[in-house]
Short mmCIF file of C-alpha atoms in Angstrom, two decimals:
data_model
loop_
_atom_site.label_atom_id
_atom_site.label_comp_id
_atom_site.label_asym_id
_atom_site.label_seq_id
_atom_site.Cartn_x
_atom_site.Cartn_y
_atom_site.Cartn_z
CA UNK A 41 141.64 -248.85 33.34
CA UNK A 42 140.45 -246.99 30.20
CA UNK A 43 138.47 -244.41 32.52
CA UNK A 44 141.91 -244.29 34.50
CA UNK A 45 144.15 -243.12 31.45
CA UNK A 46 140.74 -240.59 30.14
CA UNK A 47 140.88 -239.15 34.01
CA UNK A 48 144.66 -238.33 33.24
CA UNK A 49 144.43 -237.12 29.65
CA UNK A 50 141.78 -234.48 30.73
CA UNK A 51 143.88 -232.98 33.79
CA UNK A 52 146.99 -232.58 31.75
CA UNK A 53 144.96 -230.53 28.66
CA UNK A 54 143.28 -228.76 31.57
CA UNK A 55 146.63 -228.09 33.16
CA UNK A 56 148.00 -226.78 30.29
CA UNK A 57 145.24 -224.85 29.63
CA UNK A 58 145.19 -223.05 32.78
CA UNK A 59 147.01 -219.37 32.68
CA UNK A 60 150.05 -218.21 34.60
CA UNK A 61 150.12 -216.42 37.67
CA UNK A 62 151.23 -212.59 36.71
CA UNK A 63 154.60 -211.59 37.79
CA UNK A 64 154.28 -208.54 40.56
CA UNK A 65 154.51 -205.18 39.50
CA UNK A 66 157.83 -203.06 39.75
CA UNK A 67 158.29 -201.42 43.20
CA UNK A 68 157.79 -197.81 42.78
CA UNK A 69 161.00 -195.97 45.03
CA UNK A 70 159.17 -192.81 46.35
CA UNK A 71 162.01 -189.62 46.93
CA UNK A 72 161.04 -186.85 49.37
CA UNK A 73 163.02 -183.55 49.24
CA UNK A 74 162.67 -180.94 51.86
CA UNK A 75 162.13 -177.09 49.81
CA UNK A 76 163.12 -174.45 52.34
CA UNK A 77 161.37 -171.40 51.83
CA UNK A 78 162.86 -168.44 53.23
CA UNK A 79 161.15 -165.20 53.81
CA UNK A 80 161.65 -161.91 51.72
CA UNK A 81 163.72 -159.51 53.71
CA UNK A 82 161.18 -156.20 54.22
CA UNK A 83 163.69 -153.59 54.50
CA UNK A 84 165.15 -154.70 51.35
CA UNK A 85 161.68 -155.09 49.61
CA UNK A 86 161.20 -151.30 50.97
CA UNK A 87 164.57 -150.35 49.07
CA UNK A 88 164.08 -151.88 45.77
CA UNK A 89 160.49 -150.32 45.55
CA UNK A 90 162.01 -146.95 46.62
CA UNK A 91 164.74 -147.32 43.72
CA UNK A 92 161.74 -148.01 40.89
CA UNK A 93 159.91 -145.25 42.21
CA UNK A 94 162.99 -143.12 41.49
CA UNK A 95 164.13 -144.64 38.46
CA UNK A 96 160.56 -143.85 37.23
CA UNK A 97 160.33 -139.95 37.93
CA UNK A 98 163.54 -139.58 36.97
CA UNK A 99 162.38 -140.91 33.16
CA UNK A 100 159.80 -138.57 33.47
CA UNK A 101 162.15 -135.69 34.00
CA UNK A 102 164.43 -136.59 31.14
CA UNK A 103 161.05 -136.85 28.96
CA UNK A 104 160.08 -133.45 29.96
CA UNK A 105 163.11 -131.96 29.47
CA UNK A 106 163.68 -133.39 25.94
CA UNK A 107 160.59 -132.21 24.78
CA UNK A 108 161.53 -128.55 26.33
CA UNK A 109 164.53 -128.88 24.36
CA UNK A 110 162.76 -129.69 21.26
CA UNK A 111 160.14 -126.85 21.76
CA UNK A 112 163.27 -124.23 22.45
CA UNK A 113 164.80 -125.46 19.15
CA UNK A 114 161.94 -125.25 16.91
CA UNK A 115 161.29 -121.44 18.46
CA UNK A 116 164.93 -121.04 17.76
CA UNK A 117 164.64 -122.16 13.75
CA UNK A 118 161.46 -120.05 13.58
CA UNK A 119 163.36 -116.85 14.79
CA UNK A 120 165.86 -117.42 12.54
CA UNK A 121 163.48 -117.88 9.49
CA UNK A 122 162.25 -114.52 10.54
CA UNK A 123 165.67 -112.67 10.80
CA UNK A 124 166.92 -114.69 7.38
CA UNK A 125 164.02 -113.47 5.40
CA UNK A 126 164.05 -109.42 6.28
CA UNK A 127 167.91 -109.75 5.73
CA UNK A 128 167.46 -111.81 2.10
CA UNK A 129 164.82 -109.36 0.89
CA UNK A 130 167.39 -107.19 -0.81
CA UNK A 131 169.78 -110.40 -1.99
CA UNK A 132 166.92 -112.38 -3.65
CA UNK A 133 165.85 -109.03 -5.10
CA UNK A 134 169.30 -109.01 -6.56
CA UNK A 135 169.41 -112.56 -7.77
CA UNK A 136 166.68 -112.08 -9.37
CA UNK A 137 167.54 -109.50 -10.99
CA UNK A 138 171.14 -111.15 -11.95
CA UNK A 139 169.15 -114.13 -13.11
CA UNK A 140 167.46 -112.54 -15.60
CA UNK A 141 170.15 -111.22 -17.36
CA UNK A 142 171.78 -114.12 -17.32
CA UNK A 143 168.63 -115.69 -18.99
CA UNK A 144 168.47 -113.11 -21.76
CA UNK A 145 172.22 -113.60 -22.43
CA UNK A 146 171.52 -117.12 -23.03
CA UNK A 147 168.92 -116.67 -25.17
CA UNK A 148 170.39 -113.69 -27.31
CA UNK A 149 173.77 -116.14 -27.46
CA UNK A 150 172.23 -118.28 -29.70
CA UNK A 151 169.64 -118.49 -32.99
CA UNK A 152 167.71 -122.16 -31.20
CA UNK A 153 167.23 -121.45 -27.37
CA UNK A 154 169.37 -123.87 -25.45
CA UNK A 155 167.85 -126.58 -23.07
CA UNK A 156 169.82 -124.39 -20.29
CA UNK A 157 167.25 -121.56 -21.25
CA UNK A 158 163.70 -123.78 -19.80
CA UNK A 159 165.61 -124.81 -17.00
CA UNK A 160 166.89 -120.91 -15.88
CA UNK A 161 163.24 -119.57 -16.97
CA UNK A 162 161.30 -122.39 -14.36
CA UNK A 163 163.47 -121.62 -11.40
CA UNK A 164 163.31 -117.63 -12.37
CA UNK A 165 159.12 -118.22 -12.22
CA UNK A 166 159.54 -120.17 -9.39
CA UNK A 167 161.86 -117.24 -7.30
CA UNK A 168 159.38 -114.73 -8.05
CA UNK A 169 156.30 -116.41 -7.18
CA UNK A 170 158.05 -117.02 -3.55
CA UNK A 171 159.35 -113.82 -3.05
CA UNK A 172 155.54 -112.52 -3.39
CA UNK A 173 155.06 -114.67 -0.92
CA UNK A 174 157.35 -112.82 1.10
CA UNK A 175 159.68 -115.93 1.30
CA UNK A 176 162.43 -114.15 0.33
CA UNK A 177 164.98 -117.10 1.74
CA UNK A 178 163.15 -119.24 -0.91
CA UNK A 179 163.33 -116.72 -3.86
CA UNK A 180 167.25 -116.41 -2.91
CA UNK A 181 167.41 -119.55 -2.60
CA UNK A 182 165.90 -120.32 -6.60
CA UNK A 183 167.30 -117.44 -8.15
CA UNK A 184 171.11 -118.92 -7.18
CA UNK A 185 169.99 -121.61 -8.82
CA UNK A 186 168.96 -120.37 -11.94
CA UNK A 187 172.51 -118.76 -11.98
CA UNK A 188 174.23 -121.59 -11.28
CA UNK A 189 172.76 -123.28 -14.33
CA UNK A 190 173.36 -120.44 -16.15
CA UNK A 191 176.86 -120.23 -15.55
CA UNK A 192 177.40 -123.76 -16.25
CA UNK A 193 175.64 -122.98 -19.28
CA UNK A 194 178.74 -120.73 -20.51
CA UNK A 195 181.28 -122.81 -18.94
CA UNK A 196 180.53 -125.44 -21.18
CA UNK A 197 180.75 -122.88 -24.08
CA UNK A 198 184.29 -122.05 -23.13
CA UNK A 199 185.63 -118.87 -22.31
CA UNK A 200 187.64 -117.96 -25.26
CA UNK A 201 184.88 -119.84 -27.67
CA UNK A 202 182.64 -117.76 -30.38
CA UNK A 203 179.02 -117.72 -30.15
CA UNK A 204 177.19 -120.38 -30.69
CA UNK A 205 176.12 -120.86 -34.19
CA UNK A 206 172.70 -122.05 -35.76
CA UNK A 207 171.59 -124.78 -35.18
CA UNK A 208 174.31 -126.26 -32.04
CA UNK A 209 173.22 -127.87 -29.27
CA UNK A 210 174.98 -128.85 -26.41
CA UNK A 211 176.08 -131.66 -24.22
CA UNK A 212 174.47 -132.23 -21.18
CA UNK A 213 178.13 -132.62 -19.89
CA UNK A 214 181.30 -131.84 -21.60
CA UNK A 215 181.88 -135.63 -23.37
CA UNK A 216 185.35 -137.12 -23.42
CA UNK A 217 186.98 -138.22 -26.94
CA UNK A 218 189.54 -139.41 -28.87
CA UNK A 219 190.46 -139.11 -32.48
CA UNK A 220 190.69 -142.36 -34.81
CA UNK A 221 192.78 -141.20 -36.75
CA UNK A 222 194.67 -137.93 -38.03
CA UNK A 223 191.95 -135.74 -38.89
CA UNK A 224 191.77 -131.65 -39.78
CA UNK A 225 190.16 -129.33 -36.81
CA UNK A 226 187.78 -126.52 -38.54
CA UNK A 227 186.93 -122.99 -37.65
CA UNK A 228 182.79 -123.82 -38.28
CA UNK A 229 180.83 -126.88 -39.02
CA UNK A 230 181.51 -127.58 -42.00
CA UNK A 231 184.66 -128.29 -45.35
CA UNK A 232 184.28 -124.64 -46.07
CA UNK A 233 185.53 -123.50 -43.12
CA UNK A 234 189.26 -123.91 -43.15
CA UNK A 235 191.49 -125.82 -40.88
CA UNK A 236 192.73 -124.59 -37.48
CA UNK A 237 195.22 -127.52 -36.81
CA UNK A 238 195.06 -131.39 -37.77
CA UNK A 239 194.80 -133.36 -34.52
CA UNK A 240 196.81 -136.84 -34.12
CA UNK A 241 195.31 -140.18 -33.84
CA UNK A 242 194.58 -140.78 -30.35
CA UNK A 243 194.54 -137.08 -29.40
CA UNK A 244 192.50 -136.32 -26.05
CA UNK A 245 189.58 -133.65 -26.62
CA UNK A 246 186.68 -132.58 -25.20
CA UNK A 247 183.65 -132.05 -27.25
CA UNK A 248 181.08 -129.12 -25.57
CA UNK A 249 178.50 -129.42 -28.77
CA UNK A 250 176.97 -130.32 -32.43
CA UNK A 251 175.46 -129.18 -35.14
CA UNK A 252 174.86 -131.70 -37.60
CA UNK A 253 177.22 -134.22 -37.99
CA UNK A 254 180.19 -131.55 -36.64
CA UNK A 255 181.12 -131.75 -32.96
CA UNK A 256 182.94 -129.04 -31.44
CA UNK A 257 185.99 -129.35 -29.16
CA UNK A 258 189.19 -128.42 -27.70
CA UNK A 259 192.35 -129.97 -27.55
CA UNK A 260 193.38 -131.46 -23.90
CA UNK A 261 197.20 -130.88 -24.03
CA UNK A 262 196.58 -127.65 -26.57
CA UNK A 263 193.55 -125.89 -25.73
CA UNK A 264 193.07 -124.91 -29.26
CA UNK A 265 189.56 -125.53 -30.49
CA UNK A 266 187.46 -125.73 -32.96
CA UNK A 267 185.14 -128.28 -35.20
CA UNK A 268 185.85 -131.88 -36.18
CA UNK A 269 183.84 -134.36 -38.25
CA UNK A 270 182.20 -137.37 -35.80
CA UNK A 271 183.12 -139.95 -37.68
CA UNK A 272 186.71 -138.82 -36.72
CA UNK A 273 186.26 -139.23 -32.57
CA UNK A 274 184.66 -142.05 -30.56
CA UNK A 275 184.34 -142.35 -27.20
CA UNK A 276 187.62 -143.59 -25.15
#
Protein backbone atom coordinates (compact mmCIF):
# COMPACT_ATOMS: atom_id res chain seq x y z
CA UNK A 1 0.00 0.00 0.00
CA UNK A 2 2.89 2.36 0.91
CA UNK A 3 4.61 1.56 -2.60
CA UNK A 4 0.97 2.28 -4.01
CA UNK A 5 0.65 5.97 -2.57
CA UNK A 6 4.96 6.51 -3.50
CA UNK A 7 3.87 5.21 -7.27
CA UNK A 8 1.25 8.16 -7.18
CA UNK A 9 3.27 10.88 -5.46
CA UNK A 10 6.05 10.50 -8.15
CA UNK A 11 3.63 10.75 -11.33
CA UNK A 12 1.91 13.82 -10.06
CA UNK A 13 5.56 15.82 -9.34
CA UNK A 14 6.51 14.34 -12.70
CA UNK A 15 3.28 15.59 -14.21
CA UNK A 16 3.70 18.80 -13.02
CA UNK A 17 6.99 18.93 -13.99
CA UNK A 18 6.47 18.18 -17.49
CA UNK A 19 6.28 21.47 -19.94
CA UNK A 20 3.37 22.68 -22.03
CA UNK A 21 2.78 22.03 -25.47
CA UNK A 22 3.58 25.55 -27.43
CA UNK A 23 0.66 27.31 -28.80
CA UNK A 24 0.96 27.42 -32.92
CA UNK A 25 2.37 30.24 -34.50
CA UNK A 26 0.22 33.16 -36.05
CA UNK A 27 -0.90 32.41 -39.66
CA UNK A 28 0.98 34.63 -41.89
CA UNK A 29 -1.96 36.14 -44.69
CA UNK A 30 0.23 36.38 -47.90
CA UNK A 31 -1.26 39.51 -50.45
CA UNK A 32 -0.38 39.29 -54.15
CA UNK A 33 -0.83 42.46 -56.31
CA UNK A 34 -0.60 42.36 -60.02
CA UNK A 35 2.03 45.66 -61.25
CA UNK A 36 1.16 46.34 -64.88
CA UNK A 37 3.94 47.61 -66.69
CA UNK A 38 3.20 49.41 -69.72
CA UNK A 39 5.59 50.18 -72.44
CA UNK A 40 7.16 53.70 -73.23
CA UNK A 41 5.49 55.12 -76.26
CA UNK A 42 8.65 55.54 -79.00
CA UNK A 43 7.35 58.31 -80.96
CA UNK A 44 6.92 60.23 -77.88
CA UNK A 45 10.39 59.18 -76.47
CA UNK A 46 11.64 60.48 -80.10
CA UNK A 47 9.85 63.96 -79.30
CA UNK A 48 10.98 64.67 -75.89
CA UNK A 49 14.68 63.87 -76.92
CA UNK A 50 14.19 66.14 -79.99
CA UNK A 51 12.85 69.03 -77.58
CA UNK A 52 16.24 68.68 -75.16
CA UNK A 53 18.28 68.65 -78.08
CA UNK A 54 16.71 72.02 -78.97
CA UNK A 55 16.35 73.44 -75.71
CA UNK A 56 20.15 72.77 -75.47
CA UNK A 57 21.48 74.65 -78.71
CA UNK A 58 19.25 77.13 -78.18
CA UNK A 59 21.23 77.92 -74.56
CA UNK A 60 24.14 77.83 -76.49
CA UNK A 61 22.97 80.55 -78.81
CA UNK A 62 21.81 82.85 -76.07
CA UNK A 63 25.43 82.18 -74.42
CA UNK A 64 27.10 83.20 -77.54
CA UNK A 65 25.24 86.00 -78.14
CA UNK A 66 25.60 87.47 -74.60
CA UNK A 67 29.10 87.25 -74.69
CA UNK A 68 29.02 89.11 -78.31
CA UNK A 69 27.10 91.63 -76.59
CA UNK A 70 29.51 92.01 -73.85
CA UNK A 71 32.57 92.10 -76.27
CA UNK A 72 30.58 94.97 -78.50
CA UNK A 73 30.11 96.93 -75.23
CA UNK A 74 33.48 96.86 -73.86
CA UNK A 75 34.80 97.97 -77.65
CA UNK A 76 32.12 100.55 -77.32
CA UNK A 77 33.51 102.04 -73.68
CA UNK A 78 37.04 101.77 -75.12
CA UNK A 79 36.10 104.05 -78.16
CA UNK A 80 34.64 106.32 -76.08
CA UNK A 81 37.68 106.56 -73.65
CA UNK A 82 39.52 107.39 -76.77
CA UNK A 83 37.18 110.18 -78.15
CA UNK A 84 36.71 111.58 -74.26
CA UNK A 85 40.37 111.97 -73.78
CA UNK A 86 41.47 113.98 -77.23
CA UNK A 87 38.27 116.13 -76.50
CA UNK A 88 39.31 116.72 -72.47
CA UNK A 89 42.90 117.56 -73.40
CA UNK A 90 42.15 121.24 -73.61
CA UNK A 91 39.42 121.20 -70.46
CA UNK A 92 41.78 119.43 -67.97
CA UNK A 93 44.45 121.79 -69.30
CA UNK A 94 42.09 124.47 -68.17
CA UNK A 95 41.18 123.04 -64.83
CA UNK A 96 44.29 122.83 -64.10
CA UNK A 97 45.11 125.82 -64.71
CA UNK A 98 41.83 127.25 -62.77
CA UNK A 99 42.90 125.03 -59.92
CA UNK A 100 45.87 126.58 -59.29
CA UNK A 101 44.73 129.84 -58.88
CA UNK A 102 42.28 128.88 -56.83
CA UNK A 103 45.04 127.22 -54.64
CA UNK A 104 47.17 130.35 -54.45
CA UNK A 105 44.06 132.41 -53.52
CA UNK A 106 43.63 130.20 -50.66
CA UNK A 107 46.82 130.36 -49.52
CA UNK A 108 47.46 134.23 -50.02
CA UNK A 109 43.76 134.57 -48.11
CA UNK A 110 45.17 133.74 -45.06
CA UNK A 111 48.56 134.17 -42.62
CA UNK A 112 48.20 129.83 -41.41
CA UNK A 113 47.38 127.79 -44.66
CA UNK A 114 43.95 126.30 -44.28
CA UNK A 115 43.36 122.44 -44.14
CA UNK A 116 41.40 123.21 -47.60
CA UNK A 117 44.97 124.17 -48.96
CA UNK A 118 46.63 120.08 -48.56
CA UNK A 119 43.57 118.82 -49.78
CA UNK A 120 43.44 121.25 -53.27
CA UNK A 121 47.45 120.80 -53.53
CA UNK A 122 47.08 116.51 -53.49
CA UNK A 123 44.37 116.41 -56.08
CA UNK A 124 46.32 119.36 -58.18
CA UNK A 125 49.61 116.70 -57.99
CA UNK A 126 47.46 114.07 -58.64
CA UNK A 127 45.74 115.89 -62.11
CA UNK A 128 49.04 116.58 -63.41
CA UNK A 129 50.71 113.41 -62.94
CA UNK A 130 47.61 111.84 -65.06
CA UNK A 131 47.47 114.21 -67.62
CA UNK A 132 51.31 113.22 -68.40
CA UNK A 133 49.99 110.19 -68.67
CA UNK A 134 47.93 111.36 -71.34
CA UNK A 135 44.76 110.54 -69.25
CA UNK A 136 43.43 113.66 -69.72
CA UNK A 137 39.66 112.35 -68.60
CA UNK A 138 41.46 111.60 -65.26
CA UNK A 139 43.35 114.98 -64.90
CA UNK A 140 39.77 116.68 -65.68
CA UNK A 141 38.39 114.64 -63.71
CA UNK A 142 40.93 115.70 -60.36
CA UNK A 143 41.37 119.12 -61.21
CA UNK A 144 37.23 119.64 -60.76
CA UNK A 145 37.84 118.34 -57.75
CA UNK A 146 40.37 120.38 -56.41
CA UNK A 147 37.94 123.27 -57.40
CA UNK A 148 35.19 122.01 -55.88
CA UNK A 149 37.01 121.97 -52.56
CA UNK A 150 38.21 125.11 -53.22
CA UNK A 151 35.09 126.72 -53.69
CA UNK A 152 33.63 125.23 -50.71
CA UNK A 153 36.57 126.55 -49.13
CA UNK A 154 35.22 130.30 -49.73
CA UNK A 155 31.70 129.43 -49.33
CA UNK A 156 32.26 128.71 -45.92
CA UNK A 157 34.11 132.09 -45.62
CA UNK A 158 31.04 133.92 -46.77
CA UNK A 159 30.72 136.11 -49.54
CA UNK A 160 30.47 139.46 -48.00
CA UNK A 161 33.07 138.24 -45.05
CA UNK A 162 36.76 139.93 -44.62
CA UNK A 163 39.77 137.92 -44.93
CA UNK A 164 40.58 135.63 -42.73
CA UNK A 165 42.66 136.81 -39.92
CA UNK A 166 45.74 135.18 -38.07
CA UNK A 167 45.48 132.57 -36.61
CA UNK A 168 41.43 131.26 -37.75
CA UNK A 169 40.72 128.07 -38.64
CA UNK A 170 37.76 126.72 -39.96
CA UNK A 171 34.98 124.28 -39.53
CA UNK A 172 34.97 121.31 -41.36
CA UNK A 173 31.22 122.24 -41.90
CA UNK A 174 29.47 125.39 -41.13
CA UNK A 175 28.30 124.37 -37.20
CA UNK A 176 24.83 125.30 -36.03
CA UNK A 177 24.40 127.53 -32.69
CA UNK A 178 22.54 129.26 -30.40
CA UNK A 179 23.26 132.03 -28.00
CA UNK A 180 22.78 131.50 -24.05
CA UNK A 181 22.18 134.44 -23.42
CA UNK A 182 22.23 138.22 -24.73
CA UNK A 183 25.66 138.64 -25.71
CA UNK A 184 27.63 141.60 -27.94
CA UNK A 185 28.69 140.46 -31.73
CA UNK A 186 32.39 141.96 -32.52
CA UNK A 187 34.04 143.18 -35.64
CA UNK A 188 37.50 140.86 -34.73
CA UNK A 189 38.35 138.36 -32.13
CA UNK A 190 38.67 140.02 -29.48
CA UNK A 191 37.02 143.19 -26.50
CA UNK A 192 38.94 145.67 -28.55
CA UNK A 193 37.15 145.31 -31.42
CA UNK A 194 33.84 147.04 -30.99
CA UNK A 195 30.39 145.71 -31.23
CA UNK A 196 28.46 145.14 -34.48
CA UNK A 197 25.04 144.24 -32.85
CA UNK A 198 24.15 142.31 -29.46
CA UNK A 199 22.42 139.06 -30.42
CA UNK A 200 19.31 137.73 -28.22
CA UNK A 201 19.27 134.71 -26.14
CA UNK A 202 18.34 131.93 -28.24
CA UNK A 203 19.33 133.64 -31.51
CA UNK A 204 20.05 131.09 -34.48
CA UNK A 205 23.71 131.55 -36.03
CA UNK A 206 26.01 129.86 -37.87
CA UNK A 207 29.56 129.78 -36.87
CA UNK A 208 32.16 129.27 -40.19
CA UNK A 209 35.47 129.59 -37.76
CA UNK A 210 37.86 130.36 -34.56
CA UNK A 211 40.60 131.85 -33.46
CA UNK A 212 41.15 131.41 -29.96
CA UNK A 213 38.39 131.31 -27.85
CA UNK A 214 36.31 133.75 -30.60
CA UNK A 215 34.02 131.97 -33.07
CA UNK A 216 32.87 133.72 -35.99
CA UNK A 217 29.28 133.80 -37.32
CA UNK A 218 26.34 135.21 -38.91
CA UNK A 219 23.03 135.82 -37.85
CA UNK A 220 20.22 133.31 -39.39
CA UNK A 221 17.22 135.75 -39.59
CA UNK A 222 19.90 138.91 -40.05
CA UNK A 223 22.77 137.92 -41.96
CA UNK A 224 24.90 140.33 -40.13
CA UNK A 225 28.14 138.82 -38.92
CA UNK A 226 30.80 139.03 -37.07
CA UNK A 227 32.72 137.54 -33.77
CA UNK A 228 31.19 136.25 -30.53
CA UNK A 229 32.81 134.86 -27.37
CA UNK A 230 32.17 130.70 -27.08
CA UNK A 231 31.20 130.69 -23.90
CA UNK A 232 28.18 132.72 -25.27
CA UNK A 233 26.81 129.81 -27.97
CA UNK A 234 26.39 126.04 -27.49
CA UNK A 235 25.26 123.73 -29.70
CA UNK A 236 21.23 123.49 -30.21
Amino acid sequence: MRYCYLFLACAGITAACTPSKPAPPPSVKVVRETVTVTRSDPDLDKRVARLELQVLARDAQIEDLQTRLDDTRAEVVRAMAKLQSVASRAQAASAMAEAEVALQSMRSGTAQEPVEAGQVTRLVKQSATEFDKQNYGGALYLANQAKTVASSYRGRLGSNREEARPGETLFAVPIKLKTTSKGNVREGPGTNFSVTFSADANSSITAYSYADEWIRVSDDSTGRAGWIHRTLVSRP
